[in-house]
XYZ file of C-alpha atoms in Angstrom:
745
model
C -23.694 7.575 21.800
C -26.360 4.917 22.122
C -29.344 4.868 19.853
C -32.486 4.382 21.939
C -34.883 1.957 20.284
C -38.239 0.690 21.414
C -37.794 -2.622 23.194
C -39.798 -5.620 22.083
C -42.110 -7.381 24.469
C -40.502 -10.395 26.038
C -42.994 -12.767 24.472
C -42.362 -11.277 21.002
C -38.603 -11.099 21.305
C -36.704 -13.825 19.435
C -34.028 -15.733 21.325
C -30.790 -13.743 21.496
C -27.398 -15.413 21.156
C -24.988 -14.506 23.883
C -22.177 -12.132 23.055
C -19.537 -14.838 23.057
C -21.422 -16.928 20.483
C -21.988 -13.858 18.350
C -18.282 -13.098 18.358
C -17.294 -16.649 17.590
C -19.418 -16.787 14.470
C -17.769 -14.166 12.274
C -20.458 -14.039 9.605
C -23.523 -13.146 11.665
C -25.124 -9.948 10.458
C -24.422 -7.119 12.918
C -27.224 -5.506 14.823
C -29.690 -8.376 14.389
C -30.769 -10.842 16.985
C -32.384 -13.330 14.620
C -30.898 -16.774 14.365
C -31.847 -20.014 12.694
C -32.042 -23.216 14.657
C -28.723 -24.973 14.310
C -28.551 -27.603 11.651
C -32.224 -27.590 10.751
C -33.102 -28.958 7.359
C -29.610 -29.731 6.077
C -28.438 -33.335 5.614
C -24.834 -32.174 5.901
C -25.519 -30.868 9.406
C -26.894 -34.245 10.480
C -23.598 -35.787 9.456
C -21.761 -33.179 11.475
C -23.911 -34.030 14.502
C -23.128 -37.713 14.149
C -19.829 -38.482 15.787
C -19.414 -41.557 13.628
C -20.508 -39.794 10.442
C -18.605 -39.325 7.236
C -16.688 -36.296 8.504
C -15.450 -36.945 12.061
C -12.574 -34.553 11.425
C -15.021 -31.751 10.653
C -16.832 -32.451 13.889
C -13.562 -32.171 15.814
C -12.671 -28.858 14.115
C -16.178 -27.529 14.700
C -16.020 -28.351 18.386
C -12.631 -26.695 18.686
C -13.986 -23.543 17.048
C -17.077 -23.597 19.239
C -19.447 -23.303 16.265
C -22.880 -24.764 15.709
C -23.153 -27.149 12.733
C -24.974 -24.540 10.609
C -22.420 -21.856 11.457
C -19.626 -24.284 10.620
C -21.160 -25.048 7.221
C -21.579 -21.322 6.511
C -17.976 -20.714 7.493
C -16.829 -23.520 5.187
C -18.805 -22.159 2.235
C -17.428 -18.671 2.874
C -13.839 -19.921 2.982
C -14.303 -21.918 -0.244
C -15.712 -18.865 -2.030
C -12.892 -16.729 -0.608
C -10.326 -19.233 -1.907
C -11.921 -19.130 -5.355
C -11.820 -15.319 -5.373
C -8.135 -15.438 -4.395
C -7.318 -17.957 -7.113
C -9.065 -15.935 -9.803
C -7.220 -12.773 -8.766
C -3.845 -14.524 -8.732
C -4.525 -15.905 -12.203
C -5.750 -12.519 -13.447
C -2.617 -10.728 -12.202
C -0.257 -13.376 -13.573
C -1.870 -13.336 -17.011
C -1.897 -9.538 -17.264
C 1.777 -9.372 -16.313
C 2.724 -12.120 -18.750
C 0.644 -10.663 -21.585
C 2.122 -7.206 -21.104
C 5.779 -8.267 -21.126
C 5.904 -11.869 -22.394
C 7.928 -12.251 -19.219
C 8.499 -15.993 -19.435
C 10.355 -15.566 -22.743
C 12.701 -12.800 -21.629
C 16.361 -13.311 -20.871
C 17.648 -12.757 -17.358
C 18.931 -9.301 -18.304
C 15.646 -8.353 -19.962
C 13.687 -9.441 -16.899
C 15.861 -7.209 -14.755
C 15.456 -4.290 -17.145
C 11.668 -4.772 -16.946
C 11.954 -3.767 -13.266
C 12.450 -0.059 -13.854
C 13.042 2.773 -11.368
C 12.383 1.794 -7.721
C 11.423 -1.713 -8.754
C 14.920 -2.438 -10.005
C 16.472 -0.971 -6.881
C 14.410 -3.184 -4.549
C 14.925 -6.289 -6.656
C 18.704 -5.706 -6.683
C 18.881 -6.484 -2.954
C 16.964 -9.740 -3.460
C 19.542 -10.579 -6.128
C 22.414 -9.645 -3.792
C 21.212 -12.016 -1.075
C 20.539 -15.019 -3.327
C 23.897 -14.648 -5.119
C 25.922 -14.303 -1.907
C 27.856 -17.380 -0.680
C 25.501 -17.678 2.301
C 22.281 -16.026 3.439
C 24.059 -14.379 6.372
C 26.713 -13.013 4.052
C 24.021 -11.610 1.752
C 22.235 -10.029 4.705
C 25.519 -8.433 5.775
C 26.028 -7.010 2.278
C 22.631 -5.280 2.221
C 23.140 -3.968 5.766
C 26.600 -2.629 4.866
C 26.054 -1.467 1.313
C 28.662 0.606 -0.566
C 27.114 0.412 -4.015
C 23.898 2.391 -3.591
C 25.190 5.781 -2.411
C 28.904 5.576 -3.096
C 31.142 6.228 -1.182
C 28.758 6.054 1.781
C 28.156 2.776 3.605
C 24.439 2.511 4.390
C 22.096 -0.006 5.960
C 19.644 -0.490 3.108
C 17.412 -2.658 5.285
C 16.886 0.414 7.457
C 16.547 2.903 4.620
C 14.473 1.049 2.021
C 12.050 -1.231 3.924
C 13.599 -4.381 2.429
C 12.139 -7.048 4.705
C 10.097 -8.541 1.818
C 13.295 -9.079 -0.185
C 15.042 -10.627 2.824
C 12.182 -13.065 3.426
C 11.778 -13.987 -0.248
C 15.540 -14.441 -0.675
C 15.651 -16.815 2.302
C 12.729 -18.803 0.841
C 14.399 -18.925 -2.565
C 17.642 -20.255 -1.117
C 15.765 -22.881 0.916
C 13.697 -23.902 -2.112
C 16.660 -24.258 -4.470
C 18.712 -26.134 -1.845
C 15.894 -28.626 -1.240
C 15.253 -29.154 -4.941
C 18.965 -29.563 -5.614
C 19.252 -32.081 -2.759
C 16.536 -34.248 -4.311
C 17.828 -33.654 -7.837
C 14.576 -32.119 -9.052
C 14.500 -29.517 -11.870
C 13.349 -26.027 -10.879
C 13.089 -24.285 -14.242
C 12.798 -24.861 -17.955
C 15.042 -22.873 -20.302
C 15.116 -22.440 -24.040
C 16.983 -20.387 -26.621
C 14.993 -17.497 -28.110
C 15.794 -16.006 -31.488
C 14.972 -12.295 -31.221
C 15.569 -11.396 -34.882
C 16.567 -7.913 -36.098
C 20.245 -8.854 -36.003
C 20.175 -9.391 -32.229
C 21.901 -12.335 -30.620
C 19.674 -15.147 -29.330
C 19.109 -15.290 -25.567
C 18.175 -17.951 -23.066
C 14.762 -17.534 -21.444
C 13.781 -19.512 -18.357
C 10.445 -20.209 -16.705
C 9.898 -21.873 -13.362
C 10.387 -21.240 -9.658
C 14.114 -21.759 -10.014
C 14.363 -18.528 -12.016
C 14.900 -15.711 -9.481
C 12.703 -13.112 -11.193
C 9.950 -15.676 -11.815
C 10.083 -16.787 -8.158
C 9.921 -13.175 -6.980
C 6.883 -12.078 -8.996
C 5.061 -15.366 -8.359
C 5.046 -14.748 -4.623
C 3.962 -11.139 -5.104
C 0.961 -12.316 -7.118
C 0.182 -15.104 -4.635
C 0.136 -12.572 -1.801
C -2.223 -10.343 -3.741
C -4.368 -13.339 -4.570
C -4.711 -13.975 -0.833
C -5.619 -10.303 -0.505
C -8.675 -10.907 -2.707
C -9.679 -13.781 -0.431
C -9.488 -11.345 2.464
C -11.602 -8.864 0.529
C -14.340 -11.460 0.124
C -14.241 -12.291 3.836
C -14.128 -8.581 4.701
C -17.155 -7.737 2.553
C -19.028 -10.749 3.930
C -18.262 -9.834 7.524
C -19.045 -6.137 7.174
C -22.352 -6.662 5.360
C -23.401 -9.837 7.146
C -23.967 -11.562 3.809
C -21.868 -13.646 1.452
C -23.544 -11.694 -1.327
C -21.819 -8.633 0.137
C -18.466 -10.408 -0.240
C -19.335 -11.160 -3.852
C -20.220 -7.501 -4.441
C -16.842 -6.436 -3.027
C -14.907 -8.844 -5.250
C -16.854 -7.982 -8.396
C -16.487 -4.243 -7.755
C -12.729 -4.746 -7.411
C -12.513 -6.662 -10.695
C -14.806 -4.225 -12.523
C -12.591 -1.324 -11.358
C -9.330 -3.259 -11.417
C -7.302 -0.611 -13.215
C -8.257 1.932 -10.546
C -7.771 -0.461 -7.618
C -4.230 -1.739 -8.012
C -1.132 -1.578 -10.183
C 0.579 -4.689 -8.842
C 0.194 -6.418 -12.234
C 2.435 -3.756 -13.818
C 4.809 -2.996 -10.905
C 5.209 -6.115 -8.715
C 8.271 -5.047 -6.667
C 6.830 -1.734 -5.420
C 6.331 -1.528 -1.659
C 2.532 -1.383 -1.693
C 2.468 -4.764 -3.448
C 3.782 -6.328 -0.234
C 2.231 -3.927 2.252
C -1.368 -3.332 1.194
C -2.655 -6.926 1.662
C -1.776 -6.642 5.354
C -3.741 -3.387 5.609
C -6.801 -5.289 4.380
C -6.230 -7.890 7.106
C -5.644 -5.154 9.688
C -8.874 -3.347 8.804
C -10.829 -6.615 8.887
C -9.520 -7.267 12.395
C -10.274 -3.676 13.377
C -13.845 -4.117 12.159
C -14.165 -7.202 14.353
C -12.797 -5.287 17.342
C -15.215 -2.406 16.813
C -18.119 -4.855 16.548
C -17.117 -6.882 19.612
C -18.007 -5.684 23.097
C -14.881 -7.067 24.760
C -12.291 -8.063 22.133
C -9.903 -10.753 23.273
C -6.210 -10.265 23.840
C -5.502 -12.634 20.928
C -7.468 -10.344 18.625
C -5.467 -7.323 19.749
C -2.247 -9.284 19.196
C -3.418 -10.208 15.695
C -4.185 -6.544 15.014
C -0.708 -5.547 16.176
C 1.025 -8.178 14.038
C -0.942 -7.230 10.920
C -0.189 -3.588 11.666
C 3.517 -4.406 11.872
C 3.434 -6.370 8.607
C 1.788 -3.369 6.957
C 4.348 -0.869 8.270
C 7.585 -2.795 7.737
C 7.513 -3.031 3.914
C 6.409 0.537 3.126
C 7.652 3.922 4.280
C 4.302 5.600 3.496
C 2.256 3.263 5.720
C 2.451 5.817 8.530
C 0.320 8.293 6.560
C -2.413 5.713 6.005
C -2.386 4.776 9.679
C -2.646 8.475 10.534
C -5.956 8.626 8.659
C -7.107 5.484 10.457
C -6.295 6.875 13.889
C -7.989 10.166 12.968
C -11.135 8.316 11.841
C -11.207 6.295 15.061
C -10.750 9.448 17.129
C -13.623 11.154 15.321
C -15.794 8.105 16.013
C -14.804 8.337 19.674
C -15.676 12.037 19.819
C -19.125 11.288 18.418
C -19.570 8.616 21.054
C -19.479 5.474 18.950
C -16.292 4.082 20.508
C -15.747 3.889 24.261
C -12.653 5.413 25.901
C -11.513 1.958 27.017
C -11.628 0.488 23.529
C -9.876 3.353 21.786
C -7.178 3.354 24.450
C -6.619 -0.343 23.774
C -6.323 0.404 20.067
C -3.896 3.251 20.737
C -1.720 1.024 22.916
C -1.635 -1.580 20.143
C -0.592 1.068 17.621
C 2.086 2.409 19.986
C 3.565 -1.022 20.645
C 3.565 -1.780 16.920
C 5.288 1.513 16.181
C 7.952 0.805 18.821
C 8.619 -2.693 17.468
C 8.805 -1.341 13.916
C 11.240 1.345 15.089
C 13.503 -1.367 16.532
C 13.259 -3.633 13.481
C 14.032 -0.660 11.238
C 17.222 -0.026 13.233
C 16.019 3.231 14.739
C 14.627 4.859 11.599
C 13.841 8.356 12.893
C 11.094 8.947 10.294
C 8.838 6.675 12.348
C 9.086 8.542 15.645
C 9.008 11.985 14.040
C 5.937 11.243 11.921
C 2.521 12.853 12.291
C 1.242 9.350 13.020
C 3.411 8.937 16.134
C 2.584 12.428 17.376
C -1.108 11.820 16.784
C -1.080 8.675 18.912
C 0.383 10.588 21.850
C -1.978 13.540 21.377
C -5.115 11.398 21.283
C -3.975 9.421 24.308
C -3.554 12.661 26.234
C -6.971 13.983 25.190
C -8.699 10.773 26.287
C -6.802 10.748 29.578
C -7.998 14.323 30.192
C -11.592 13.720 29.084
C -12.906 14.519 32.554
C -11.169 17.889 32.403
C -12.856 18.621 29.080
C -16.218 17.655 30.610
C -15.633 20.093 33.465
C -14.425 22.937 31.256
C -17.020 22.673 28.490
C -20.664 21.774 28.333
C -21.087 18.353 26.661
C -21.954 18.792 23.036
C -20.675 20.504 19.943
C -18.209 22.805 21.715
C -16.528 19.872 23.446
C -16.231 17.997 20.168
C -14.714 20.988 18.382
C -12.274 21.669 21.215
C -11.113 18.046 21.304
C -10.532 18.093 17.542
C -8.724 21.428 17.717
C -6.497 20.299 20.573
C -5.662 17.128 18.639
C -4.596 19.023 15.504
C -2.554 21.669 17.327
C -0.847 19.273 19.730
C -0.032 16.801 16.939
C 1.624 19.472 14.804
C 3.579 20.945 17.730
C 4.731 17.546 18.962
C 5.754 16.462 15.462
C 8.017 19.465 14.907
C 9.436 19.179 18.432
C 10.391 15.548 17.816
C 11.850 16.425 14.411
C 14.012 19.085 16.059
C 15.108 16.726 18.830
C 16.054 13.915 16.446
C 17.364 16.310 13.804
C 15.180 14.565 11.216
C 14.354 16.236 7.913
C 13.750 13.211 5.684
C 10.002 13.855 5.510
C 10.281 17.623 5.034
C 9.431 17.172 1.355
C 6.048 15.739 2.358
C 5.121 18.955 4.136
C 6.354 20.934 1.129
C 4.341 18.708 -1.198
C 1.150 19.278 0.795
C 1.909 22.990 0.957
C 2.305 23.136 -2.819
C -1.170 21.616 -3.248
C -2.851 24.592 -1.575
C -0.470 27.448 -2.382
C 1.787 28.582 -5.217
C 4.833 27.267 -3.339
C 7.260 25.179 -5.368
C 10.886 24.158 -5.203
C 13.093 21.576 -6.919
C 12.134 18.608 -4.725
C 8.431 19.452 -4.774
C 8.355 19.745 -8.561
C 10.124 16.418 -8.928
C 6.978 14.965 -7.379
C 4.216 17.209 -8.704
C 5.443 16.972 -12.301
C 4.851 13.218 -12.162
C 1.250 12.360 -13.040
C 0.831 9.956 -10.128
C 1.549 12.746 -7.612
C -0.741 15.249 -9.287
C -4.356 15.893 -8.308
C -6.829 13.161 -9.206
C -7.807 13.445 -12.847
C -11.457 14.090 -13.668
C -11.634 10.829 -15.640
C -11.247 8.794 -12.442
C -14.612 9.700 -10.821
C -16.231 9.367 -14.251
C -14.966 5.796 -14.433
C -16.361 5.209 -10.927
C -19.740 6.474 -12.099
C -19.799 4.220 -15.170
C -19.392 1.122 -12.990
C -21.886 2.510 -10.410
C -19.177 2.316 -7.733
C -19.459 5.997 -6.863
C -23.287 6.169 -6.832
C -23.501 3.094 -4.595
C -20.961 4.539 -2.166
C -22.771 7.856 -2.094
C -26.013 6.029 -1.264
C -24.407 3.950 1.492
C -22.614 6.915 3.054
C -25.786 9.025 2.814
C -27.768 6.409 4.760
C -25.042 6.115 7.416
C -24.668 9.904 7.603
C -28.425 10.354 7.939
C -28.590 8.015 10.901
C -25.500 9.563 12.463
C -26.932 13.071 12.117
C -30.108 11.871 13.813
C -28.040 10.593 16.721
C -26.038 13.829 16.923
C -29.136 16.037 16.842
C -30.825 13.907 19.456
C -27.769 14.076 21.690
C -27.514 17.850 21.334
C -31.177 18.175 22.275
C -31.234 15.769 25.201
C -27.687 16.287 26.474
C -26.507 13.891 29.149
C -29.775 11.953 29.062
C -28.628 10.636 25.690
C -24.977 9.769 26.144
C -22.545 6.972 25.734
C -22.835 4.133 28.184
C -19.784 2.129 29.242
C -19.289 -0.961 27.153
C -19.312 -3.255 30.143
C -22.935 -2.287 30.717
C -24.788 -5.356 29.435
C -27.747 -4.043 27.514
C -29.545 -5.417 24.502
C -29.250 -2.061 22.753
C -25.485 -2.337 22.785
C -25.018 -4.453 19.629
C -26.722 -1.703 17.632
C -24.341 0.900 19.038
C -21.342 -1.320 18.247
C -22.565 -1.954 14.710
C -23.149 1.759 14.152
C -19.634 2.477 15.422
C -18.003 0.299 12.771
C -20.132 1.869 10.014
C -19.302 5.401 11.156
C -15.606 4.504 11.226
C -15.702 3.032 7.713
C -17.485 6.112 6.384
C -14.926 8.437 7.960
C -12.103 6.269 6.642
C -13.620 6.479 3.160
C -13.688 10.265 3.380
C -10.046 10.327 4.527
C -8.978 8.084 1.636
C -10.962 10.254 -0.788
C -9.132 13.371 0.400
C -5.751 11.641 -0.032
C -6.662 10.402 -3.515
C -7.884 13.824 -4.653
C -4.624 15.426 -3.499
C -2.304 12.681 -4.802
C -3.679 10.479 -7.555
C -1.348 7.591 -6.694
C -3.187 7.144 -3.394
C -6.399 6.104 -5.115
C -5.079 2.586 -4.548
C -6.486 3.037 -1.020
C -9.695 4.777 -2.070
C -10.947 2.397 -4.765
C -10.602 -0.852 -2.760
C -12.269 0.790 0.236
C -15.117 1.897 -2.020
C -15.474 -1.753 -3.030
C -15.685 -2.706 0.650
C -18.307 -0.027 1.302
C -20.303 -1.229 -1.705
C -20.871 -4.526 0.125
C -23.153 -2.648 2.516
C -25.935 -2.546 -0.082
C -26.502 -6.131 1.098
C -26.714 -5.082 4.756
C -30.078 -5.662 6.425
C -29.015 -3.151 9.042
C -28.948 -0.363 6.457
C -31.374 -1.554 3.809
C -33.686 -3.882 5.695
C -36.482 -1.388 5.019
C -36.548 -2.544 1.402
C -38.376 -5.659 2.481
C -37.742 -9.349 2.768
C -34.434 -10.969 1.883
C -35.569 -11.950 -1.627
C -36.377 -8.352 -2.587
C -33.035 -7.095 -1.278
C -31.151 -9.757 -3.211
C -33.062 -9.034 -6.399
C -32.155 -5.351 -6.061
C -28.480 -6.263 -5.549
C -28.432 -8.585 -8.566
C -30.037 -5.855 -10.640
C -27.322 -3.400 -9.608
C -24.605 -5.972 -10.341
C -26.067 -6.554 -13.800
C -25.815 -2.849 -14.607
C -22.306 -2.674 -13.135
C -21.238 -5.639 -15.232
C -21.930 -3.815 -18.485
C -19.040 -1.391 -17.994
C -17.113 -3.748 -15.724
C -16.918 -6.436 -18.390
C -15.715 -3.840 -20.900
C -12.987 -2.781 -18.456
C -11.847 -6.382 -18.005
C -11.828 -7.015 -21.756
C -9.687 -3.901 -22.206
C -7.196 -5.286 -19.696
C -7.194 -8.730 -21.290
C -6.635 -7.081 -24.659
C -3.281 -5.606 -23.575
C -0.623 -7.567 -25.439
C 3.003 -6.589 -25.556
C 6.562 -7.809 -25.398
C 9.258 -6.081 -23.401
C 12.257 -4.864 -25.344
C 14.763 -2.132 -24.547
C 17.708 -2.630 -26.881
C 19.377 0.769 -26.185
C 19.520 0.074 -22.447
C 20.671 -3.483 -23.079
C 23.541 -2.116 -25.186
C 24.403 0.351 -22.414
C 24.481 -2.315 -19.695
C 26.484 -4.727 -21.831
C 29.012 -1.982 -22.558
C 29.314 -1.112 -18.864
C 29.926 -4.745 -17.893
C 32.489 -5.266 -20.671
C 34.364 -1.938 -20.641
C 34.425 -0.566 -17.096
C 36.035 -1.678 -13.860
C 33.785 -3.306 -11.216
C 34.454 -0.327 -8.918
C 33.675 2.357 -11.552
C 31.184 4.871 -10.113
C 28.153 6.017 -12.122
C 25.724 8.929 -11.929
C 22.699 9.830 -14.033
C 18.920 9.715 -14.117
C 17.463 7.891 -11.117
C 15.624 5.151 -13.085
C 18.710 4.330 -15.152
C 20.928 4.190 -12.069
C 18.700 1.514 -10.559
C 19.271 -0.621 -13.669
C 23.029 0.043 -13.617
C 23.238 -1.167 -10.025
C 20.953 -4.163 -10.584
C 22.281 -5.519 -13.877
C 25.859 -4.233 -14.018
C 26.591 -4.286 -10.287
C 28.417 -0.940 -10.423
C 28.456 1.640 -7.608
C 26.066 4.578 -8.090
C 25.733 7.905 -6.295
C 21.981 8.456 -6.702
C 18.904 6.259 -7.040
C 15.073 6.442 -7.215
C 14.347 6.168 -3.468
C 13.876 9.905 -3.033
C 12.663 9.973 0.599
C 16.046 10.621 2.232
C 17.160 14.250 2.682
C 20.805 13.459 1.920
C 19.872 11.555 -1.220
C 17.769 14.479 -2.422
C 20.802 16.740 -2.134
C 23.001 14.261 -4.015
C 20.409 13.928 -6.772
C 20.193 17.683 -7.124
C 23.960 17.824 -7.681
C 23.771 15.065 -10.289
C 20.765 16.594 -12.053
C 22.655 19.852 -12.441
C 23.681 18.296 -15.766
C 20.119 19.119 -16.902
C 20.279 22.695 -15.602
C 21.647 25.819 -17.248
C 24.725 25.920 -15.026
C 28.217 25.921 -16.502
C 29.970 22.658 -17.327
C 32.750 23.534 -14.925
C 30.365 23.712 -11.954
C 28.742 20.392 -12.835
C 32.100 18.696 -13.353
C 33.238 19.927 -9.942
C 30.095 18.436 -8.353
C 30.735 15.077 -9.965
C 34.376 15.129 -8.922
C 33.396 15.777 -5.312
C 31.123 12.724 -5.390
C 33.954 10.660 -6.966
C 31.940 9.892 -10.104
C 33.719 8.147 -12.987
C 30.947 8.095 -15.591
C 27.804 10.113 -16.189
C 24.984 8.519 -18.210
C 23.390 11.340 -20.202
C 19.894 10.898 -21.641
C 18.857 13.551 -24.108
C 15.165 12.787 -23.527
C 15.503 14.064 -19.953
C 16.640 17.372 -21.382
C 13.653 17.889 -23.674
C 10.616 15.964 -22.460
C 8.004 17.409 -20.125
C 4.751 16.035 -18.776
C 3.170 19.486 -18.948
C 4.310 23.120 -19.316
C 6.911 24.033 -16.740
C 7.912 20.439 -16.052
C 10.971 19.843 -18.219
C 14.195 19.487 -16.233
C 15.605 22.879 -17.416
C 12.296 24.552 -16.429
C 12.376 22.900 -13.003
C 15.910 24.184 -12.576
C 14.750 27.696 -13.504
C 12.739 27.686 -10.242
C 15.790 26.622 -8.247
C 18.410 28.589 -10.209
C 16.703 31.720 -11.617
C 19.980 33.581 -12.231
C 20.832 31.217 -15.094
C 17.361 31.188 -16.650
C 17.385 31.813 -20.394
C 20.715 30.102 -21.077
C 21.038 26.990 -23.212
C 20.715 23.880 -20.996
C 24.008 22.134 -20.331
C 22.562 18.776 -21.400
C 21.880 20.215 -24.842
C 25.473 21.386 -25.131
C 26.807 18.018 -23.916
C 24.662 16.096 -26.399
C 26.258 18.117 -29.208
C 29.852 17.979 -27.968
C 30.995 16.984 -24.492
C 34.547 18.332 -24.888
C 36.585 19.746 -23.239
C 35.041 18.985 -19.847
C 33.994 15.381 -20.490
C 34.907 12.625 -22.926
C 32.201 10.605 -24.689
C 33.073 6.911 -24.386
C 29.774 5.330 -25.464
C 26.640 6.460 -27.231
C 23.575 5.117 -28.991
C 20.286 6.725 -29.940
C 19.208 7.085 -26.282
C 22.238 7.068 -24.004
C 25.591 8.841 -23.999
C 28.209 7.939 -21.400
C 30.485 10.835 -20.384
C 33.745 10.046 -18.620
C 35.141 12.358 -16.008
C 38.584 13.408 -17.314
C 41.564 11.568 -15.837
C 43.029 14.838 -14.585
C 39.917 15.336 -12.512
C 40.276 11.862 -11.019
C 43.736 12.707 -9.734
C 42.293 15.592 -7.702
C 40.453 13.196 -5.361
């Protein structure tokens, strides 16, 4: 819908830049027609005007970009500030990671052990590729893997979203080959005396060390992400001060915004920076009357880079598509523009499906079904207009049709493709609103990161003023949107959306309102996800930082007065934020530790020295990732729990922690051709909260055996006669499947 505003008299109206110039200058405040005469009052601009000045190269670049001298200077300042923000974030992440683990002084084995659970699994494929005779041979090994789910041969590139590891491994091989060719050193190593009767180890630092190379690029990528955040905040608010607010909010709430400094190899570490780029491009598209084809291509590529590294990207994109559709229903996005966005999403999804070797989870997702449903609703918009009177009923019917058709289409596609890999997601959501629970669901909900958001999180937002600022911004946007909705409902068709090719000076205001409405709806969607699953606050908190930049927006807060007053208000808010924000940063900088896991090191050393290279292992998912990574032994289960077949295999393995008989568990292990089971007594006794120990989880799945002594307790006392204990320390006990059982294969 278009907001009708009183037009200025021609003689009072300031000169308006044309739409093309507005789009070319990415840091012009949306919804304002005011502009400063190019180059006035700045000596630097006079040099830019002079072809024979000090900076002829700048003049050439400026002319290529089609920018005025003043716009070019502003762009340069913005990029310099963005680069500084990126550098500071890279340094911050690197220092936190080093301080927490003393990573540079760890041995190669200790560095690998520091990558626990999924991290170790992902890193193992990077290690496979760089240690293979050739890159192609390494790529073949990860695409025809027999170690991860023995005896199955699986394409791990398809299953585990491993494109980041493939790219980094290729770069590592190129880097080491070049440095070796020129005879240049790539790392510095030294012997480290660990004390406590432990043997000294060699620790290496430098880009020639595989683990160091890997985490360095993760932190560089996330440093670039902070540069994008500054540009994003600047562009959205129309002020470089808005970019500064975004960056400072991120740093002040760093512990709530990211966990890349603690878990570099996780998928979101590679994926999320591209979502920031994608949303920045989307903001530009929503603001622009006729976005160029290059912009749509850029959106598609960033979308693809977001989807390829992370299996959960589809759920985030579902919320984005839903927010865009809601904006369309309210009239802030034209049918033509949202159809262009849908086509871009569809093409990206198809390309991702091909690059993921036909991964059925993509086509059977709610995201894919939603794209088709929304396309159909927009194509039939004339039918809706004929069937229902324009207004609230039409909006409700469109939303209802979208929900129903998306759900029906999703389950139809799942049935057609026979896909059940994401069935646990539906069960997880169901368990959030009902008393439903099963084994797979409790494996998630008993982990703190998959629980509801803790009450301390919004309290921390309040202490840094992040939540109050967002509530203020959203309230202002909501107030204006409600005014538009009420006016439309009163005036009907007299107050409706005009086609975007209708050149009208009111249009920039409608476009600017559209992007603000979308960002508000996206914030609400992220808030719902974070409240349901605490881990997903990594989307909510950064988006709150982006929304906080809007306190610098003249469009929203121009009523405060002149620019000086607005800036003084912003600096006052930042000063209050900094009180708690500085304390949060000092708490992070105060984290000092040194990684050490001697029991697991003893286990891995024993496995490498006392078992055959083809010996098959089973056990707790995190430990199995380390066994595969550091010992190179085949395993039957692992931490990537999203595959239906893997969930069944894990359930068979975890029967060791149930109350079933030893004979049943031994038979399960024999069927999977397991040679050794790594028993951890802590898995038998620990629980995050009541009802969440492994025996209690099994009581839900296996109620007929409830009340019996858990098998793991019996095995920790004496594993005979069903298994033989071949190794033990104070944490791990390795049980060998009897030789007689092996002969039954």
